[in-house]
Amino acid sequence: MADYTQTLPLLPLTSGVVLPGMVFTMALESDEARAAADAAGFAGGRLVLVPHIDGRYARVGLISEILDSGALPGGSPAVIVRGVERSAIGTAVPGTGAALWVQVEPLQEGELSPAVHDLTREYRAVLENILLSRGARRIVEQLREVSEPSAVADVAGYSPDLSLAQKVEVLETVDVEARLRLVLGWARETLADIALRERIKTDVEEGMEKTQREFLLRRQLESIRKELGELGDDVEGGSPQDYRDRAAARELPESVRVAVEREVAKLERTSEQSPEHGWIRTWLDTVLELPWGVESPDRLDVAEAGRMLDEDHDGLRDVKDRILEHLAVRKLQGERGLALVGGRGAGAILALVGPPGVGKTSLGESVARALGRSFVRVALGGVRDEAEIRGHRRTYVGAQPGRLVRALRDAGTMNPVVLLDEVDKLGADFRGDPSSALLEVLDPAQNHTFKDHYLEVELDLSKVLFVATANVVDTIPTALLDRMEVIRVDGYSEDEKVSIARHHLVGRQLAQAALRAGEVEVDDAALRTIVADYTREAGVRSLERELGRMLRKVATRVASGDAVPPVVIGSESVRTWLGRPRFFSDAADRTSVPGVATGLAVTGAGGDVLFVEATAMEGPEGLTVTGQLGEVMKESAEIALSYVRSHASALGIDAGAFAGRRFHVHVPAGAVPKDGPSAGVTMVTALVSLLRGAPVRSTLAMTGEVTLRGKVLPIGGVRQKVLAAHRAGLVEVVLPKRNGPDLEDVDEAVRAEMTFHLADDVDEVLAAALDLPADTAAPGLVAA
């Protein structure tokens, strides 16, 4: 090649790269291109081609020769150009015409190293593999005619796998060995990519062939088994036609039928090997297992239903009356042909609130039996996941419907009695709030179109009779509580417990102890002794445990031959079987000294008796309260002391009794948290008793909130508190005057045994509570 500088017209290339040895046709579309071709003199002339890509010119150009010129089919002028050799681009110089003339200097490739021939052979082999994989066998034969290493490397200019920037890099690499290494590396990457695609394609084709083969074999197997009459439910039961037949045989709502048809059509298009096939079948099975259109006929005999409720449970009059009212309305609607309001079901939503052991859960089953409906219990205690109520969405693996849908499936009817047990113990965490999900379920205006996340079809829950149970209402969200009809189940009196034990518990425990009915006789006096001396609860669970323990001891004696049936258990022999009594009436002992008053409270376990103790000591003036009291109860103690100090003269207390003395109010059972305002009158009475030196009546208990002006305000839980006082052997109770009507909720037998003092202010409380001689009674107080 020449080693002197030449001057040639420059033609920029914006859409391609030309390498030495390449021949191509170039359309002269721009004025610049036509000017460069004119300056080169067309056929036989020379010009330099320089790539102009991404806003820059290449460092190396290509001296090219115009082989021929002419016009394209569209009439545009064109030239055929062949690349000759690489050249360095110098400065522009003046020239003829409109073309840009530049100085160029051909670049020498240098001597070939020993490694060049090995690289050439390897690159040619890689190229042949690439071309053969694409079916370009004729190009492979043409490639074998190229032997010069530099020309072999420049074949990369024809590759469709290289970008323009990569081809510019090939043009700018003058050294042959470096150029071969560069294009060889890119060729290897291309070959690896082709091999990977081929492998993926082969795997997919093999998988499809296997799936198709298995599908055909299964269809053939199904046909053979049909011909042999051996086809079982495992094959036919999951076919799309079987689902269509099952759906046609059911009274499905129109929206549900459309959803089922849609899923069946999807099942037909889905391969049995696809995971979605199993998900669709599970959904279809779940939907078709629900009792669409199936309802239990209500037993509309009100008298018979009442008899059955009384047979199962003693007491609980409010709940029984509400169920009988529901039945009576249903009966009249049927007799008079009256449609239900809004066309919705005649369900109801009841909430039984009361202490443990009073029969709330068993009452739900008794209600179902009385109505002639199916019964399902849904335990909600400790449930924290909202999906337990509304179901999981089908996008999750292992998704299933919520508990309510499963309850309907288990019940087999659309109008069962569903017991929502322990609704006050629902939790909430990052997975959602189940109590919020229950808002729709327990709303009569919404639950006729309830949608489970898994089913995604409307479900009518308006015909369901929901019975929720709870120990307290404080932990139930207000919005949820507002949707339920709350019925208080406050507990049983002593007579009711004896009746329950006689009619229900003794017989059940005899059977569990493997004793016959005539082998043990327990009289009412013995039952009353067990209730009074061995249990102290609102319900009857402890009573049943004590009866079971006693009858197991009897069974032991009978089995060992130490006792001969019938074994008679009277009041005197209870201690022989159960040991010493566990509960005593200690109100007389505890209130025998001034400064102690008996109060009443309501806990999650029912009503209870509490004592308030007050004492005074020398020290800085003030008040100390102990007994794990809540803020409200602490404030009640402050109010009590402030009232007593401000009314000391009227209460017959020396004004100097407060100077230099510190008062301490304590409520025993310090391990039990206590709160609420209803101990206000008890604290005032304890302080007055202390300062007057007059003990509080040992047979009297009290409850009520007190104000700074001495007014006694009404409180809640009257029935539970009165029953607690009755269980403790107390015969007098002081209540706020405005709670007088609440005494109608107390059993008449209990009211007959007790005396009630209705107080409007503190003076009336103290007059009933303190034993004050007439000559020492304070002004404003009437001696009892």
PDB file of C-alpha atoms in Angstrom, residues 308-405:
ATOM      1  CA  MET A 308     -88.550 -27.774  74.237  1.00  0.00           C
ATOM      2  CA  LEU A 309     -86.686 -24.657  75.367  1.00  0.00           C
ATOM      3  CA  ASP A 310     -87.858 -25.177  78.967  1.00  0.00           C
ATOM      4  CA  GLU A 311     -86.879 -28.823  78.737  1.00  0.00           C
ATOM      5  CA  ASP A 312     -83.304 -27.968  77.822  1.00  0.00           C
ATOM      6  CA  HIS A 313     -82.728 -24.943  80.088  1.00  0.00           C
ATOM      7  CA  ASP A 314     -84.146 -23.599  83.318  1.00  0.00           C
ATOM      8  CA  GLY A 315     -84.571 -19.820  83.565  1.00  0.00           C
ATOM      9  CA  LEU A 316     -83.222 -17.620  80.754  1.00  0.00           C
ATOM     10  CA  ARG A 317     -86.696 -16.187  80.263  1.00  0.00           C
ATOM     11  CA  ASP A 318     -85.604 -13.221  78.097  1.00  0.00           C
ATOM     12  CA  VAL A 319     -83.887 -15.396  75.519  1.00  0.00           C
ATOM     13  CA  LYS A 320     -86.756 -17.857  75.318  1.00  0.00           C
ATOM     14  CA  ASP A 321     -89.288 -15.076  74.929  1.00  0.00           C
ATOM     15  CA  ARG A 322     -87.284 -13.551  72.041  1.00  0.00           C
ATOM     16  CA  ILE A 323     -87.129 -16.907  70.200  1.00  0.00           C
ATOM     17  CA  LEU A 324     -90.851 -17.484  70.683  1.00  0.00           C
ATOM     18  CA  GLU A 325     -91.533 -13.973  69.377  1.00  0.00           C
ATOM     19  CA  HIS A 326     -89.520 -14.795  66.267  1.00  0.00           C
ATOM     20  CA  LEU A 327     -91.538 -17.970  65.766  1.00  0.00           C
ATOM     21  CA  ALA A 328     -94.842 -16.215  66.317  1.00  0.00           C
ATOM     22  CA  VAL A 329     -94.029 -13.590  63.669  1.00  0.00           C
ATOM     23  CA  ARG A 330     -93.024 -16.301  61.183  1.00  0.00           C
ATOM     24  CA  LYS A 331     -96.247 -18.178  61.885  1.00  0.00           C
ATOM     25  CA  LEU A 332     -98.445 -15.111  61.340  1.00  0.00           C
ATOM     26  CA  GLN A 333     -96.609 -14.230  58.142  1.00  0.00           C
ATOM     27  CA  GLY A 334     -97.254 -17.678  56.763  1.00  0.00           C
ATOM     28  CA  GLU A 335    -100.914 -17.759  57.819  1.00  0.00           C
ATOM     29  CA  ARG A 336    -101.692 -14.285  56.476  1.00  0.00           C
ATOM     30  CA  GLY A 337     -99.620 -14.519  53.307  1.00  0.00           C
ATOM     31  CA  LEU A 338     -97.518 -11.494  54.192  1.00  0.00           C
ATOM     32  CA  ALA A 339     -94.272 -11.020  52.305  1.00  0.00           C
ATOM     33  CA  LEU A 340     -91.118 -10.249  54.219  1.00  0.00           C
ATOM     34  CA  VAL A 341     -90.065  -6.604  54.244  1.00  0.00           C
ATOM     35  CA  GLY A 342     -87.715  -5.970  51.332  1.00  0.00           C
ATOM     36  CA  GLY A 343     -88.080  -9.555  50.158  1.00  0.00           C
ATOM     37  CA  ARG A 344     -85.260 -10.650  52.455  1.00  0.00           C
ATOM     38  CA  GLY A 345     -85.004 -13.578  54.805  1.00  0.00           C
ATOM     39  CA  ALA A 346     -86.457 -13.691  58.294  1.00  0.00           C
ATOM     40  CA  GLY A 347     -83.190 -14.125  60.130  1.00  0.00           C
ATOM     41  CA  ALA A 348     -82.286 -12.521  63.421  1.00  0.00           C
ATOM     42  CA  ILE A 349     -79.089 -11.438  65.100  1.00  0.00           C
ATOM     43  CA  LEU A 350     -78.981 -12.021  68.855  1.00  0.00           C
ATOM     44  CA  ALA A 351     -76.116 -11.512  71.280  1.00  0.00           C
ATOM     45  CA  LEU A 352     -76.176 -13.409  74.574  1.00  0.00           C
ATOM     46  CA  VAL A 353     -73.965 -11.563  77.040  1.00  0.00           C
ATOM     47  CA  GLY A 354     -73.225 -13.010  80.430  1.00  0.00           C
ATOM     48  CA  PRO A 355     -70.651 -14.689  82.661  1.00  0.00           C
ATOM     49  CA  PRO A 356     -69.169 -18.126  81.890  1.00  0.00           C
ATOM     50  CA  GLY A 357     -71.176 -21.233  82.656  1.00  0.00           C
ATOM     51  CA  VAL A 358     -74.691 -19.811  82.349  1.00  0.00           C
ATOM     52  CA  GLY A 359     -75.508 -21.870  79.237  1.00  0.00           C
ATOM     53  CA  LYS A 360     -75.052 -19.377  76.394  1.00  0.00           C
ATOM     54  CA  THR A 361     -73.397 -21.850  74.029  1.00  0.00           C
ATOM     55  CA  SER A 362     -75.710 -24.766  74.775  1.00  0.00           C
ATOM     56  CA  LEU A 363     -78.669 -22.426  74.420  1.00  0.00           C
ATOM     57  CA  GLY A 364     -77.804 -21.928  70.735  1.00  0.00           C
ATOM     58  CA  GLU A 365     -78.199 -25.650  70.087  1.00  0.00           C
ATOM     59  CA  SER A 366     -81.434 -25.680  72.048  1.00  0.00           C
ATOM     60  CA  VAL A 367     -82.790 -22.821  69.917  1.00  0.00           C
ATOM     61  CA  ALA A 368     -81.979 -24.747  66.741  1.00  0.00           C
ATOM     62  CA  ARG A 369     -83.778 -27.821  68.081  1.00  0.00           C
ATOM     63  CA  ALA A 370     -86.821 -25.782  69.033  1.00  0.00           C
ATOM     64  CA  LEU A 371     -86.992 -24.167  65.584  1.00  0.00           C
ATOM     65  CA  GLY A 372     -86.303 -27.418  63.734  1.00  0.00           C
ATOM     66  CA  ARG A 373     -83.204 -25.986  62.046  1.00  0.00           C
ATOM     67  CA  SER A 374     -79.660 -27.184  61.565  1.00  0.00           C
ATOM     68  CA  PHE A 375     -77.078 -25.937  64.060  1.00  0.00           C
ATOM     69  CA  VAL A 376     -73.493 -24.877  63.389  1.00  0.00           C
ATOM     70  CA  ARG A 377     -71.013 -23.470  65.885  1.00  0.00           C
ATOM     71  CA  VAL A 378     -68.309 -21.051  64.736  1.00  0.00           C
ATOM     72  CA  ALA A 379     -65.636 -20.487  67.413  1.00  0.00           C
ATOM     73  CA  LEU A 380     -64.260 -16.945  67.118  1.00  0.00           C
ATOM     74  CA  GLY A 381     -62.123 -16.808  70.252  1.00  0.00           C
ATOM     75  CA  GLY A 382     -58.579 -15.791  69.308  1.00  0.00           C
ATOM     76  CA  VAL A 383     -59.327 -15.397  65.567  1.00  0.00           C
ATOM     77  CA  ARG A 384     -57.076 -12.642  64.190  1.00  0.00           C
ATOM     78  CA  ASP A 385     -57.228 -13.084  60.423  1.00  0.00           C
ATOM     79  CA  GLU A 386     -59.954 -11.267  58.479  1.00  0.00           C
ATOM     80  CA  ALA A 387     -59.810 -14.052  55.866  1.00  0.00           C
ATOM     81  CA  GLU A 388     -61.261 -16.460  58.462  1.00  0.00           C
ATOM     82  CA  ILE A 389     -64.545 -14.579  58.033  1.00  0.00           C
ATOM     83  CA  ARG A 390     -64.477 -13.470  54.395  1.00  0.00           C
ATOM     84  CA  GLY A 391     -62.288 -16.237  52.932  1.00  0.00           C
ATOM     85  CA  HIS A 392     -58.983 -16.123  51.033  1.00  0.00           C
ATOM     86  CA  ARG A 393     -58.734 -14.808  47.506  1.00  0.00           C
ATOM     87  CA  ARG A 394     -58.205 -17.514  44.894  1.00  0.00           C
ATOM     88  CA  THR A 395     -54.793 -16.099  43.948  1.00  0.00           C
ATOM     89  CA  TYR A 396     -53.316 -17.635  47.112  1.00  0.00           C
ATOM     90  CA  VAL A 397     -52.089 -21.210  47.247  1.00  0.00           C
ATOM     91  CA  GLY A 398     -54.341 -23.282  49.485  1.00  0.00           C
ATOM     92  CA  ALA A 399     -57.127 -20.666  49.408  1.00  0.00           C
ATOM     93  CA  GLN A 400     -60.438 -21.679  50.942  1.00  0.00           C
ATOM     94  CA  PRO A 401     -63.758 -19.999  51.770  1.00  0.00           C
ATOM     95  CA  GLY A 402     -64.402 -18.320  55.100  1.00  0.00           C
ATOM     96  CA  ARG A 403     -65.922 -19.936  58.153  1.00  0.00           C
ATOM     97  CA  LEU A 404     -69.440 -18.734  57.376  1.00  0.00           C
ATOM     98  CA  VAL A 405     -69.457 -20.377  53.951  1.00  0.00           C
TER      99      VAL A 405
END
